[in-house]
Phi, psi and omega in degrees: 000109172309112177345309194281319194314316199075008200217107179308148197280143219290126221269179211202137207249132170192189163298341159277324200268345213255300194267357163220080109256106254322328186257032147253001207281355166285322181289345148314265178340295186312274169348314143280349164296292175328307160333302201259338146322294134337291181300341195278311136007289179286312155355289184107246194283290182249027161213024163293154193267342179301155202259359172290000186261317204298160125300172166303313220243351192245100190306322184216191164239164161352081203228117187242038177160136208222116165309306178315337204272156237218091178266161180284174208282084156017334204242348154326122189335119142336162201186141170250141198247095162293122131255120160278102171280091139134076186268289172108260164249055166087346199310325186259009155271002155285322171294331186305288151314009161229032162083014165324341188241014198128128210298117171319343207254033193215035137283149184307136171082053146087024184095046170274186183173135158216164180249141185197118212259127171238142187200145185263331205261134159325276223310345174286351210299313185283348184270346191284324171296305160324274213294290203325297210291337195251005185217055170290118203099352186243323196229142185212072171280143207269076173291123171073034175271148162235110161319155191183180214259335199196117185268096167251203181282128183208148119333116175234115179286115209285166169259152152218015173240322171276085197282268184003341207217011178067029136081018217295328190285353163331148197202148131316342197236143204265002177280314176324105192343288175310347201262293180327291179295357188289304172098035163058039161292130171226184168227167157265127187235160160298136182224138188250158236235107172283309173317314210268345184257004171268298196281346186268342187239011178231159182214172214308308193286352165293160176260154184249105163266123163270108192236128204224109186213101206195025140088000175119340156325333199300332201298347170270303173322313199303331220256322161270329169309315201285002190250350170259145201309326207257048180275311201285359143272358160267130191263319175223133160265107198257066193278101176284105189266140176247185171340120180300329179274034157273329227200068157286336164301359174293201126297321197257161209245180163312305195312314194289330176282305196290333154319294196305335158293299183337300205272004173290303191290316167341297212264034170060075156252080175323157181211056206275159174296137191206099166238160210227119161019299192309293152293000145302302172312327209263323157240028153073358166288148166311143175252153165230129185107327188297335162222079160248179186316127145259123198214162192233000000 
C-alpha cells in the first residue's frame, strides 16, 4: 500500500478480525493477551515474565499484551501515527513534516497525522516541549522517557562529549562507547511500554511508522514487539540496529534478532534499509529508506 493511496488493505478473515469486532471487543483483549502470553512463554529466554529471566541490568520484562490496555475507539478517522523513539531534540520529526517519510498531506482523512515523540536524555526536554506547543494535539511527548519494552523505572546513561551530533551516543547501557567516554554519568527515567503505545493510539486502518534509534535497546524491544498480537500494526519500521554488545545485559542472540525481524515482516511489517544521520557518520554508508516507498 502505497502512503498517497490512502486505502488501507483489504482486511483477511481469521481470529483476529473474528473476535475483534466492536460487538466483540472483550473477546478481543482476551484473546489477544492469551496469544501473546503463549508466545512470551515460548520465547524464554529473552522475553519471559518470570523474574528468573530478568538480569541486574533489565528494569522489567516483556509485556507484549495487557488485558488492561485501552485501543481507541474501532471507529476513529484514519490517520498516519509517526512514532519516535530515541527523538532527540524533534530533528526526525521534522523530517517527518516535511515529507522525509511520504508526502504528510497524502495521509488518511485528507492528511491527517498525529505524532508521539520519545527521549530519554533531560537536555532534551524544552526543545520537545516547543514542538509539542507548536503542534498542540498533533504531537504528544514522553520527555525524560527510555522506550522500552514494559514500564518501569532505569538508568539512562548521558552522552556529554558529542555536542555536534546531538549528543547521540546516550544509552540505557552504561558500556556504551560514548557513554563510557563520558565517565557514565546517569539519571533515573520513566521507561515507557512501546508496545501499550502502539496498541492504545493506533487502529486498524492508519498508516503507523515506527522509528526506532535508542542506542541498542532495540535487542531487547524487537523480540518483543515480534512477539505480540499488535505488531501488525505497525506498517512501516524504520530501525537503526546498533552493535548488540551496545546492549551486553540481553538476552537476545544474532539468531533471535533476525527471527524477530523475519516474522515482523512475515506478518506485513515494512522493514526498508534505515540509517538516521547519525549512523552515517559513524559509517561512511548511503543512507537508504527515509524516503522510501511506504508499502504494505
Amino acid at each position: 500500500q502505497e502512503l498517497g493511496s490512502g486505502v488501507p488493505p483489504a482486511p483477511t478473515l481469521s481470529l483476529f478480525t473474528f473476535f475483534c469486532q466492536p460487538s466483540g471487543a472483550m473477546r478481543c483483549v482476551a484473546l489477544l493477551a492469551a496469544v501473546a502470553g503463549a508466545f512470551v512463554s515460548l520465547r524464554g529466554n529473552n522475553v519471559g515474565t518470570d523474574d528468573s529471566n530478568k538480569t541486574a541490568a533489565k528494569p522489567c520484562n516483556c509485556e507484549a499484551a495487557n488485558p488492561m490496555w485501552h485501543a481507541p475507539p474501532m471507529n476513529r478517522a484514519p490517520k498516519c501515527v509517526f512514532i519516535d523513539l530515541g527523538a532527540a531534540d524533534g530533528n526526525t520529526f521534522q523530517q517527518f513534516i516535511t515529507n522525509g517519510y511520504g508526502p504528510v498531506g497524502n495521509c488518511p482523512s485528507g492528511g491527517a497525522w498525529e505524532a508521539y515523540l520519545v527521549e530519554a536524555n533531560p537536555r532534551f526536554e524544552p526543545n520537545l516541549r516547543a514542538v509539542q506547543q507548536q503542534y498542540p494535539g498533533k504531537v504528544h511527548v514522553f520527555a525524560s522517557t527510555a522506550a522500552y519494552m514494559c514500564a518501569a523505572t532505569t538508568s539512562f546513561f548521558l552522552d556529554t562529549t558529542n555536542h555536534g551530533h546531538n549528543y547521540w551516543g546516550s544509552s540505557m547501557s552504561a558500556s556504551h562507547p560514548d557513554v563510557v567516554k563520558s565517565g557514565q554519568v546517569k539519571v533515573t527515567v520513566p521507561t515507557v511500554n512501546v508496545i501499550k503505545m502502539i496498541m492504545e493510539n493506533t487502529v486498524q486502518g492508519d498508516w503507523v511508522m515506527l522509528k526506532m534509534d535508542i542506542e541498542g535497546a532495540e535487542w531487547d524491544i524487537v523480540p518483543c514487539l515480534a512477539s505480540s498480537p499488535f505488531a501488525p500494526l505497525v506498517d512501516a519500521f524504520y530501525l537503526e540496529e546498533h552493535p548488540r554488545s551496545w546492549n551486553p545485559d540481553t538476552q537476545t542472540t544474532e539468531v533471535d534478532m533476525q527471527n524477530a525481524k523475519a516474522y515482523l515482516v512475515s506478518k506485513g511489517v515494512n522493514m526498508p534499509q534505515y540509517f538516521s544521520q547519525t549512523f552515517l557518520l559513524l559509517n561512511g554508508t548511503e543512507a537508504v529508506g527515509a524516503n522510501a516507498t511506504l508499502s504494505k
